[in-house]
Amino acid sequence: MEDKSYFSHWAAKYKSDLLDNILPFWFEHGIDRVHGGYYTCVDRDGTLYDPTKSVWFQGRFAYILAYACNHIGTRPEWLAASRSGLDFIERHCTDSDGRMFFEVAADGTPLRKRRYLFSECFAAIAMAEYSLAAGDPWYASKALDLFRLIIRYKNDPELLEPKYLPTFKAKGHSLPMILINTALVIRQVIQDPVLDCQIEESIREVTNNFLHPEFKALLETVGPDGEFIDTSIGRTINPGHCIETSWFLMEAALARGGDEALLKGALQILDWSWEWGWDKEYGGIINFRDCRGFPPQDYSQDMKFWWPQTETVIASLYAYKLTGDAAQHAAGQGEVVDEDADLQLVLPRQLRQLVGQRRHDGVFRRLSTIRDGGPVNTHDGRGLADVLWVHFMDIDVHILQRCAGVGVDGGRGKIHQFLLPLAGVLSGNGNVNMGHGD
């Protein structure tokens, strides 16, 4: 199957799964029509098993719905549901200091507040995306105001409780990474130097401080000026985060009009992170690695959460879209794909096991798996896993549709390994009972 036909096939399949299955499920079971906002913990039959609401989730799902309006087609119910999340955030999730809580009760009663700024980032991108979908510049201004608050807290160490005592001087990769994405989304609807400056600062910080070529790795924690910290924390590689960073950098390269140097760096991060993350025995992206080969300390280090797998789909699609570089191996397994073969059938058995069992409606449910593909939790955490997947599937539909017009037929060349096999597996390719039973 030539590349354009392949992408067209999967764009249609992803869109069908999104519109006919996942979004209808969440509209029926996930939206709180009494208090507003969205529930997080919904079992596969729609049962609410915990009414606690994640504030991250309020912003992310409001963003997802607005993004769907902007890239698939505006539907009044999507726009209204997105606005419901934003209203809930403003009424119940924002503290008196302008910062946001981490968890609230169903009625909005605050339960927990953390030192991180991710609740604010996800609310800001939701406001920006809604502004674009609704044609409402007021929400663009609100997104920018919230971004300025994020930067103020980021830049003033006295405002946030430190993670470590002053004796341990370090900084983390996750905040500069997410600020690239946050600023790029907001910049779609409003221009301001604070957005441009933060994108440039984050790119410099990621590439000059966190990227360590001596390990061919992007590290999670480094010293204040990028110094290597030779401890378990300092040696940690989070391949999912690194791959996520690569596609944020690809978006930044596009926004710069096709910055070839930045794109080259993003692809290098993708390739290095693939090599660190890919489980050559069982397939899939592992949670954590140690850059010197020691055992990582995190208990979930060799598990496979949903989000690194889907981040890899997106990054690989971006890489293909920007380079026209088609995959020619079966997910890094060393199996050369016959150029005349139906590429969607090249699906390693281990990767099928990774995503857990497929139900009759074609939607995968596993939040996480052990290394060999066995599911971790029997209720399988649909609440978080599927909504993250909605986000990633929504983006993938958009990219796949654009890839279908790239004009590269049966391309040969350097592999971006996840593109062909994982896109097929995650969207429900075939009628195979994949993995362990319920």
Tab-separated table of C-alpha atoms in Angstrom:
chain	number	residue	atom	x	y	z
A	1	MET	CA	0.000	0.000	0.000
A	2	GLU	CA	1.499	3.364	-1.010
A	3	ASP	CA	1.969	5.965	1.696
A	4	LYS	CA	-0.852	8.284	0.641
A	5	SER	CA	-3.362	5.444	0.574
A	6	TYR	CA	-2.056	4.170	3.895
A	7	PHE	CA	-2.481	7.521	5.605
A	8	SER	CA	-5.895	8.082	4.068
A	9	HIS	CA	-7.023	4.677	5.332
A	10	TRP	CA	-5.912	5.333	8.897
A	11	ALA	CA	-7.131	8.923	8.949
A	12	ALA	CA	-10.611	7.619	8.164
A	13	LYS	CA	-10.308	4.853	10.775
A	14	TYR	CA	-9.088	7.190	13.515
A	15	LYS	CA	-11.800	9.707	12.707
A	16	SER	CA	-14.464	7.015	12.865
A	17	ASP	CA	-13.188	5.739	16.226
A	18	LEU	CA	-13.117	9.269	17.593
A	19	LEU	CA	-16.539	10.382	16.367
A	20	ASP	CA	-18.487	7.141	16.661
A	21	ASN	CA	-17.030	5.672	19.830
A	22	ILE	CA	-14.794	7.679	22.119
A	23	LEU	CA	-16.415	11.100	22.116
A	24	PRO	CA	-19.968	9.666	22.410
A	25	PHE	CA	-18.836	7.601	25.416
A	26	TRP	CA	-17.446	10.662	27.168
A	27	PHE	CA	-20.438	12.818	26.367
A	28	GLU	CA	-22.668	10.178	27.930
A	29	HIS	CA	-20.591	9.295	30.978
A	30	GLY	CA	-17.853	11.875	31.556
A	31	ILE	CA	-19.541	15.269	31.483
A	32	ASP	CA	-20.941	16.491	34.796
A	33	ARG	CA	-24.236	18.129	33.890
A	34	VAL	CA	-24.958	19.100	37.498
A	35	HIS	CA	-21.808	20.959	38.547
A	36	GLY	CA	-20.113	21.435	35.185
A	37	GLY	CA	-16.716	20.187	34.140
A	38	TYR	CA	-15.710	16.579	33.630
A	39	TYR	CA	-15.262	13.438	35.668
A	40	THR	CA	-11.901	11.707	35.469
A	41	CYS	CA	-12.459	8.153	36.744
A	42	VAL	CA	-15.016	6.348	34.586
A	43	ASP	CA	-14.931	2.576	34.165
A	44	ARG	CA	-15.385	0.851	30.825
A	45	ASP	CA	-19.133	0.425	31.313
A	46	GLY	CA	-19.555	4.100	32.172
A	47	THR	CA	-19.652	3.630	35.960
A	48	LEU	CA	-18.221	6.560	37.888
A	49	TYR	CA	-15.883	5.028	40.449
A	50	ASP	CA	-14.384	8.231	41.884
A	51	PRO	CA	-16.025	11.675	41.633
A	52	THR	CA	-12.756	13.521	42.324
A	53	LYS	CA	-11.929	15.832	39.435
A	54	SER	CA	-8.415	16.348	38.148
A	55	VAL	CA	-7.829	19.992	37.291
A	56	TRP	CA	-5.300	18.955	34.647
A	57	PHE	CA	-8.116	16.972	33.083
A	58	GLN	CA	-10.536	19.926	33.064
A	59	GLY	CA	-8.106	21.944	30.976
A	60	ARG	CA	-7.034	19.107	28.745
A	61	PHE	CA	-10.533	17.937	27.859
A	62	ALA	CA	-11.774	21.491	27.300
A	63	TYR	CA	-8.814	21.873	24.943
A	64	ILE	CA	-9.554	18.562	23.197
A	65	LEU	CA	-13.135	19.565	22.463
A	66	ALA	CA	-12.163	22.991	21.136
A	67	TYR	CA	-9.374	21.400	19.083
A	68	ALA	CA	-11.903	19.005	17.573
A	69	CYS	CA	-14.050	21.986	16.563
A	70	ASN	CA	-11.072	23.672	14.930
A	71	HIS	CA	-9.688	20.668	13.079
A	72	ILE	CA	-12.559	18.243	12.452
A	73	GLY	CA	-15.585	20.510	12.261
A	74	THR	CA	-17.512	22.722	14.649
A	75	ARG	CA	-20.341	21.054	16.525
A	76	PRO	CA	-22.407	23.086	18.995
A	77	GLU	CA	-22.317	20.312	21.619
A	78	TRP	CA	-18.510	20.158	21.505
A	79	LEU	CA	-18.192	23.913	21.867
A	80	ALA	CA	-20.703	24.011	24.727
A	81	ALA	CA	-18.947	21.174	26.545
A	82	SER	CA	-15.595	22.922	26.134
A	83	ARG	CA	-17.083	26.083	27.611
A	84	SER	CA	-18.489	24.036	30.510
A	85	GLY	CA	-14.952	22.973	31.417
A	86	LEU	CA	-13.644	26.523	31.218
A	87	ASP	CA	-16.489	27.816	33.379
A	88	PHE	CA	-15.804	25.107	35.952
A	89	ILE	CA	-12.104	26.009	35.999
A	90	GLU	CA	-12.861	29.666	36.588
A	91	ARG	CA	-15.518	29.086	39.260
A	92	HIS	CA	-13.912	26.267	41.226
A	93	CYS	CA	-10.316	25.486	40.246
A	94	THR	CA	-8.624	28.856	40.685
A	95	ASP	CA	-7.237	29.918	44.061
A	96	SER	CA	-7.121	33.472	45.438
A	97	ASP	CA	-3.492	33.876	44.298
A	98	GLY	CA	-4.456	33.159	40.686
A	99	ARG	CA	-2.886	29.714	40.719
A	100	MET	CA	-4.909	26.554	40.265
A	101	PHE	CA	-5.648	23.534	42.371
A	102	PHE	CA	-4.607	20.013	41.416
A	103	GLU	CA	-7.775	18.170	42.480
A	104	VAL	CA	-11.273	19.259	43.428
A	105	ALA	CA	-14.433	17.443	44.508
A	106	ALA	CA	-17.323	16.958	42.101
A	107	ASP	CA	-18.917	20.219	43.268
A	108	GLY	CA	-15.628	22.077	42.975
A	109	THR	CA	-14.545	22.000	46.630
A	110	PRO	CA	-10.723	22.280	46.593
A	111	LEU	CA	-8.935	19.124	47.712
A	112	ARG	CA	-5.291	19.494	46.767
A	113	LYS	CA	-2.841	22.076	45.453
A	114	ARG	CA	0.680	21.281	44.230
A	115	ARG	CA	3.809	23.294	43.491
A	116	TYR	CA	3.726	22.568	39.768
A	117	LEU	CA	2.324	24.847	37.042
A	118	PHE	CA	0.745	22.270	34.773
A	119	SER	CA	-2.875	22.892	35.785
A	120	GLU	CA	-2.341	26.481	34.670
A	121	CYS	CA	-0.668	25.465	31.394
A	122	PHE	CA	-3.508	23.144	30.419
A	123	ALA	CA	-6.125	25.749	31.311
A	124	ALA	CA	-4.284	28.333	29.218
A	125	ILE	CA	-4.196	26.166	26.072
A	126	ALA	CA	-7.882	25.359	26.586
A	127	MET	CA	-8.738	29.062	26.726
A	128	ALA	CA	-6.687	29.772	23.600
A	129	GLU	CA	-8.141	26.889	21.610
A	130	TYR	CA	-11.667	27.832	22.693
A	131	SER	CA	-11.016	31.421	21.647
A	132	LEU	CA	-10.177	30.174	18.166
A	133	ALA	CA	-13.170	27.834	18.004
A	134	ALA	CA	-15.701	30.335	19.332
A	135	GLY	CA	-14.221	33.448	17.738
A	136	ASP	CA	-14.026	34.991	21.208
A	137	PRO	CA	-10.939	37.228	21.686
A	138	TRP	CA	-11.721	37.614	25.402
A	139	TYR	CA	-10.533	34.062	26.011
A	140	ALA	CA	-7.355	34.766	24.069
A	141	SER	CA	-6.625	37.628	26.478
A	142	LYS	CA	-7.402	35.377	29.444
A	143	ALA	CA	-5.006	32.739	28.128
A	144	LEU	CA	-2.254	35.344	27.784
A	145	ASP	CA	-2.903	36.704	31.289
A	146	LEU	CA	-2.671	33.200	32.703
A	147	PHE	CA	0.547	32.594	30.773
A	148	ARG	CA	2.059	35.742	32.272
A	149	LEU	CA	1.148	34.437	35.736
A	150	ILE	CA	2.847	31.104	34.923
A	151	ILE	CA	6.018	32.927	33.886
A	152	ARG	CA	5.976	35.088	37.016
A	153	TYR	CA	5.816	32.021	39.245
A	154	LYS	CA	8.428	30.221	37.153
A	155	ASN	CA	10.890	33.079	37.383
A	156	ASP	CA	10.540	33.866	41.086
A	157	PRO	CA	11.873	31.002	43.239
A	158	GLU	CA	10.319	32.565	46.339
A	159	LEU	CA	6.764	32.080	45.084
A	160	LEU	CA	6.731	28.278	44.859
A	161	GLU	CA	7.756	25.785	47.510
A	162	PRO	CA	11.004	24.158	46.331
A	163	LYS	CA	11.030	20.470	45.526
A	164	TYR	CA	14.394	19.944	47.236
A	165	LEU	CA	16.372	21.613	49.988
A	166	PRO	CA	18.894	24.300	48.939
A	167	THR	CA	21.703	21.753	49.199
A	168	PHE	CA	20.474	20.067	45.997
A	169	LYS	CA	20.651	22.517	43.101
A	170	ALA	CA	18.852	21.219	40.040
A	171	LYS	CA	16.108	21.907	37.511
A	172	GLY	CA	13.667	19.699	35.624
A	173	HIS	CA	12.981	19.186	31.932
A	174	SER	CA	9.180	19.074	32.086
A	175	LEU	CA	8.424	22.784	32.571
A	176	PRO	CA	10.532	24.225	29.723
A	177	MET	CA	9.171	21.435	27.538
A	178	ILE	CA	5.496	22.160	28.207
A	179	LEU	CA	5.991	25.919	27.943
A	180	ILE	CA	7.021	25.523	24.285
A	181	ASN	CA	3.691	23.884	23.553
A	182	THR	CA	1.677	26.271	25.733
A	183	ALA	CA	3.155	29.379	24.132
A	184	LEU	CA	2.734	28.008	20.599
A	185	VAL	CA	-0.952	27.260	21.193
A	186	ILE	CA	-1.640	30.697	22.696
A	187	ARG	CA	0.276	32.423	19.884
A	188	GLN	CA	-2.304	31.104	17.403
A	189	VAL	CA	-4.823	33.603	18.776
A	190	ILE	CA	-2.833	36.457	20.298
A	191	GLN	CA	0.656	37.879	19.837
A	192	ASP	CA	2.893	39.060	22.659
A	193	PRO	CA	6.675	39.196	23.194
A	194	VAL	CA	6.362	37.122	26.378
A	195	LEU	CA	5.289	34.154	24.240
A	196	ASP	CA	8.129	34.558	21.753
A	197	CYS	CA	10.703	35.025	24.496
A	198	GLN	CA	9.581	31.922	26.392
A	199	ILE	CA	9.646	29.737	23.277
A	200	GLU	CA	13.204	30.841	22.554
A	201	GLU	CA	14.255	30.442	26.191
A	202	SER	CA	12.764	26.952	26.400
A	203	ILE	CA	14.394	25.846	23.148
A	204	ARG	CA	17.788	27.068	24.366
A	205	GLU	CA	17.314	25.423	27.747
A	206	VAL	CA	16.270	22.088	26.280
A	207	THR	CA	19.002	21.943	23.656
A	208	ASN	CA	21.847	23.505	25.680
A	209	ASN	CA	21.145	22.173	29.185
A	210	PHE	CA	19.052	19.003	29.093
A	211	LEU	CA	20.431	17.498	25.901
A	212	HIS	CA	23.608	15.547	26.661
A	213	PRO	CA	25.223	14.193	23.484
A	214	GLU	CA	27.758	12.185	25.494
A	215	PHE	CA	24.853	9.919	26.463
A	216	LYS	CA	22.845	10.516	23.281
A	217	ALA	CA	20.037	11.489	25.639
A	218	LEU	CA	17.768	14.240	26.875
A	219	LEU	CA	17.978	14.084	30.681
A	220	GLU	CA	15.090	14.810	33.051
A	221	THR	CA	17.115	16.580	35.764
A	222	VAL	CA	20.315	18.608	35.433
A	223	GLY	CA	22.206	21.258	37.375
A	224	PRO	CA	21.250	24.957	37.118
A	225	ASP	CA	23.457	25.410	34.034
A	226	GLY	CA	22.935	21.946	32.587
A	227	GLU	CA	25.578	20.167	34.642
A	228	PHE	CA	25.357	16.374	34.676
A	229	ILE	CA	24.356	15.091	38.127
A	230	ASP	CA	25.734	11.586	38.602
A	231	THR	CA	22.950	10.234	40.805
A	232	SER	CA	19.882	8.146	40.025
A	233	ILE	CA	17.807	11.322	39.649
A	234	GLY	CA	20.373	13.005	37.432
A	235	ARG	CA	20.832	9.960	35.209
A	236	THR	CA	17.099	9.458	34.573
A	237	ILE	CA	15.830	9.405	30.987
A	238	ASN	CA	12.067	9.561	30.429
A	239	PRO	CA	11.740	8.497	26.772
A	240	GLY	CA	8.075	9.565	26.590
A	241	HIS	CA	8.899	13.095	27.741
A	242	CYS	CA	11.827	13.261	25.339
A	243	ILE	CA	9.721	12.139	22.393
A	244	GLU	CA	7.018	14.641	23.389
A	245	THR	CA	9.698	17.338	23.394
A	246	SER	CA	10.754	16.313	19.900
A	247	TRP	CA	7.334	17.020	18.427
A	248	PHE	CA	7.028	20.314	20.302
A	249	LEU	CA	10.352	21.300	18.724
A	250	MET	CA	9.073	20.187	15.314
A	251	GLU	CA	6.065	22.469	15.783
A	252	ALA	CA	8.396	25.301	16.788
A	253	ALA	CA	10.502	24.663	13.672
A	254	LEU	CA	7.355	24.901	11.548
A	255	ALA	CA	6.342	28.130	13.292
A	256	ARG	CA	9.758	29.559	12.409
A	257	GLY	CA	9.027	28.960	8.743
A	258	GLY	CA	10.823	25.624	8.529
A	259	ASP	CA	13.916	26.070	10.700
A	260	GLU	CA	16.125	23.263	9.360
A	261	ALA	CA	18.600	23.310	12.255
A	262	LEU	CA	15.829	23.063	14.841
A	263	LEU	CA	14.076	20.322	12.872
A	264	LYS	CA	17.341	18.377	12.642
A	265	GLY	CA	17.770	18.664	16.414
A	266	ALA	CA	14.180	17.542	17.022
A	267	LEU	CA	14.654	14.472	14.818
A	268	GLN	CA	17.901	13.663	16.613
A	269	ILE	CA	16.068	13.742	19.963
A	270	LEU	CA	13.365	11.489	18.520
A	271	ASP	CA	15.899	8.967	17.242
A	272	TRP	CA	17.990	8.932	20.423
A	273	SER	CA	14.926	8.660	22.620
A	274	TRP	CA	13.613	5.831	20.485
A	275	GLU	CA	16.840	3.919	21.042
A	276	TRP	CA	16.648	4.434	24.807
A	277	GLY	CA	12.938	3.735	25.113
A	278	TRP	CA	12.152	0.902	22.729
A	279	ASP	CA	11.903	-2.498	24.440
A	280	LYS	CA	13.713	-4.738	21.970
A	281	GLU	CA	12.388	-7.894	23.622
A	282	TYR	CA	8.683	-7.115	24.052
A	283	GLY	CA	8.145	-3.937	22.024
A	284	GLY	CA	6.774	-0.601	23.161
A	285	ILE	CA	8.296	2.389	24.949
A	286	ILE	CA	9.486	1.814	28.517
A	287	ASN	CA	8.912	4.449	31.188
A	288	PHE	CA	12.416	5.176	32.480
A	289	ARG	CA	16.039	4.449	31.680
A	290	ASP	CA	19.358	5.266	33.366
A	291	CYS	CA	21.835	6.973	31.029
A	292	ARG	CA	24.711	4.906	32.457
A	293	GLY	CA	22.826	1.638	32.369
A	294	PHE	CA	22.138	1.314	36.091
A	295	PRO	CA	18.708	0.184	37.350
A	296	PRO	CA	16.293	3.146	37.526
A	297	GLN	CA	14.820	3.761	40.982
A	298	ASP	CA	11.226	4.377	39.940
A	299	TYR	CA	9.004	1.373	40.661
A	300	SER	CA	7.234	1.801	37.309
A	301	GLN	CA	10.511	2.012	35.395
A	302	ASP	CA	9.871	-0.958	33.079
A	303	MET	CA	6.117	-0.510	32.743
A	304	LYS	CA	4.539	0.943	29.623
A	305	PHE	CA	2.015	3.688	30.185
A	306	TRP	CA	-0.317	4.767	27.426
A	307	TRP	CA	0.996	8.265	26.968
A	308	PRO	CA	4.573	7.455	25.831
A	309	GLN	CA	3.174	5.137	23.159
A	310	THR	CA	0.814	7.784	21.819
A	311	GLU	CA	3.419	10.546	22.058
A	312	THR	CA	5.550	8.359	19.803
A	313	VAL	CA	2.757	8.045	17.253
A	314	ILE	CA	2.416	11.825	17.100
A	315	ALA	CA	6.150	12.520	16.934
A	316	SER	CA	6.610	9.926	14.193
A	317	LEU	CA	3.739	11.372	12.186
A	318	TYR	CA	5.199	14.846	12.525
A	319	ALA	CA	8.605	13.537	11.447
A	320	TYR	CA	7.096	11.909	8.372
A	321	LYS	CA	4.986	14.952	7.551
A	322	LEU	CA	7.996	17.265	7.676
A	323	THR	CA	10.496	14.977	5.941
A	324	GLY	CA	8.530	12.586	3.716
A	325	ASP	CA	10.645	9.864	5.321
A	326	ALA	CA	8.746	6.561	5.261
A	327	ALA	CA	9.246	3.731	7.718
A	328	GLN	CA	10.853	0.639	6.239
A	329	HIS	CA	11.226	-1.581	9.304
A	330	ALA	CA	8.697	-3.221	11.574
A	331	ALA	CA	8.879	-1.089	14.725
A	332	GLY	CA	12.579	-1.542	15.237
A	333	GLN	CA	12.348	-5.326	15.214
A	334	GLY	CA	14.821	-5.622	12.352
A	335	GLU	CA	12.216	-6.953	9.934
A	336	VAL	CA	12.522	-5.222	6.575
A	337	VAL	CA	9.131	-4.469	5.105
A	338	ASP	CA	8.595	-5.826	1.615
A	339	GLU	CA	7.928	-2.787	-0.545
A	340	ASP	CA	4.999	-4.632	-2.107
A	341	ALA	CA	3.522	-5.722	1.230
A	342	ASP	CA	0.446	-4.243	2.840
A	343	LEU	CA	2.254	-2.151	5.439
A	344	GLN	CA	-0.675	-2.042	7.844
A	345	LEU	CA	-0.238	-5.777	8.428
A	346	VAL	CA	3.316	-5.411	9.727
A	347	LEU	CA	2.371	-5.379	13.393
A	348	PRO	CA	4.795	-7.042	15.818
A	349	ARG	CA	3.130	-9.490	18.159
A	350	GLN	CA	4.691	-7.820	21.200
A	351	LEU	CA	3.165	-4.475	20.303
A	352	ARG	CA	-0.235	-6.088	19.981
A	353	GLN	CA	0.201	-7.421	23.513
A	354	LEU	CA	1.239	-4.028	24.809
A	355	VAL	CA	-2.027	-2.285	24.225
A	356	GLY	CA	-4.102	-4.918	26.025
A	357	GLN	CA	-7.262	-6.613	24.898
A	358	ARG	CA	-9.506	-4.979	22.374
A	359	ARG	CA	-13.184	-4.948	23.294
A	360	HIS	CA	-16.000	-5.487	20.833
A	361	ASP	CA	-16.344	-1.739	20.259
A	362	GLY	CA	-12.730	-1.411	19.147
A	363	VAL	CA	-11.436	0.896	21.884
A	364	PHE	CA	-8.428	-0.070	23.960
A	365	ARG	CA	-8.698	0.419	27.682
A	366	ARG	CA	-5.383	-0.270	29.380
A	367	LEU	CA	-3.901	2.586	31.364
A	368	SER	CA	-0.631	0.729	31.818
A	369	THR	CA	0.919	-2.660	31.268
A	370	ILE	CA	3.779	-4.638	32.718
A	371	ARG	CA	6.764	-4.996	30.459
A	372	ASP	CA	5.621	-8.156	28.659
A	373	GLY	CA	2.224	-6.662	27.834
A	374	GLY	CA	0.121	-7.961	30.708
A	375	PRO	CA	-2.407	-5.424	32.031
A	376	VAL	CA	-1.747	-3.865	35.423
A	377	ASN	CA	-5.212	-2.923	36.604
A	378	THR	CA	-8.385	-4.876	36.008
A	379	HIS	CA	-10.663	-1.818	35.907
A	380	ASP	CA	-8.021	-0.547	33.426
A	381	GLY	CA	-8.308	3.158	34.120
A	382	ARG	CA	-10.335	4.158	31.123
A	383	GLY	CA	-10.948	7.500	32.772
A	384	LEU	CA	-7.432	8.718	32.125
A	385	ALA	CA	-6.211	6.454	29.350
A	386	ASP	CA	-8.984	7.035	26.850
A	387	VAL	CA	-9.186	10.769	27.345
A	388	LEU	CA	-5.470	11.116	26.764
A	389	TRP	CA	-5.999	8.920	23.725
A	390	VAL	CA	-8.805	11.214	22.517
A	391	HIS	CA	-6.309	14.063	22.582
A	392	PHE	CA	-3.680	12.108	20.707
A	393	MET	CA	-6.132	10.539	18.284
A	394	ASP	CA	-7.606	13.952	17.549
A	395	ILE	CA	-4.184	15.298	16.663
A	396	ASP	CA	-3.337	12.165	14.678
A	397	VAL	CA	-6.471	12.491	12.532
A	398	HIS	CA	-5.391	15.989	11.598
A	399	ILE	CA	-1.801	14.971	10.827
A	400	LEU	CA	-2.796	11.796	9.005
A	401	GLN	CA	-5.146	13.744	6.764
A	402	ARG	CA	-2.325	16.137	5.934
A	403	CYS	CA	0.155	13.298	5.438
A	404	ALA	CA	-2.203	11.766	2.905
A	405	GLY	CA	-1.405	14.711	0.671
A	406	VAL	CA	2.361	14.638	1.121
A	407	GLY	CA	2.838	12.969	-2.260
A	408	VAL	CA	5.435	10.408	-1.227
A	409	ASP	CA	4.602	7.040	-2.713
A	410	GLY	CA	6.125	3.975	-1.113
A	411	GLY	CA	8.996	6.055	0.228
A	412	ARG	CA	12.175	4.293	1.248
A	413	GLY	CA	14.735	5.620	3.667
A	414	LYS	CA	15.483	6.346	7.286
A	415	ILE	CA	12.920	4.881	9.645
A	416	HIS	CA	10.805	6.742	12.152
A	417	GLN	CA	9.914	3.426	13.590
A	418	PHE	CA	6.584	3.764	15.294
A	419	LEU	CA	4.686	5.337	12.455
A	420	LEU	CA	3.305	2.356	10.583
A	421	PRO	CA	2.863	-0.325	13.213
A	422	LEU	CA	1.658	1.598	16.258
A	423	ALA	CA	-0.806	3.747	14.388
A	424	GLY	CA	-2.439	0.561	13.196
A	425	VAL	CA	-2.445	-1.181	16.548
A	426	LEU	CA	-3.784	1.709	18.611
A	427	SER	CA	-6.618	2.445	16.236
A	428	GLY	CA	-7.885	-1.126	16.377
A	429	ASN	CA	-6.387	-2.764	13.320
A	430	GLY	CA	-7.799	-6.201	12.547
A	431	ASN	CA	-10.015	-8.453	14.593
A	432	VAL	CA	-7.305	-10.069	16.667
A	433	ASN	CA	-7.751	-10.669	20.376
A	434	MET	CA	-4.641	-8.773	21.466
A	435	GLY	CA	-3.164	-9.641	24.830
A	436	HIS	CA	-4.723	-10.953	28.001
A	437	GLY	CA	-8.401	-11.515	28.638
A	438	ASP	CA	-10.623	-9.537	30.967
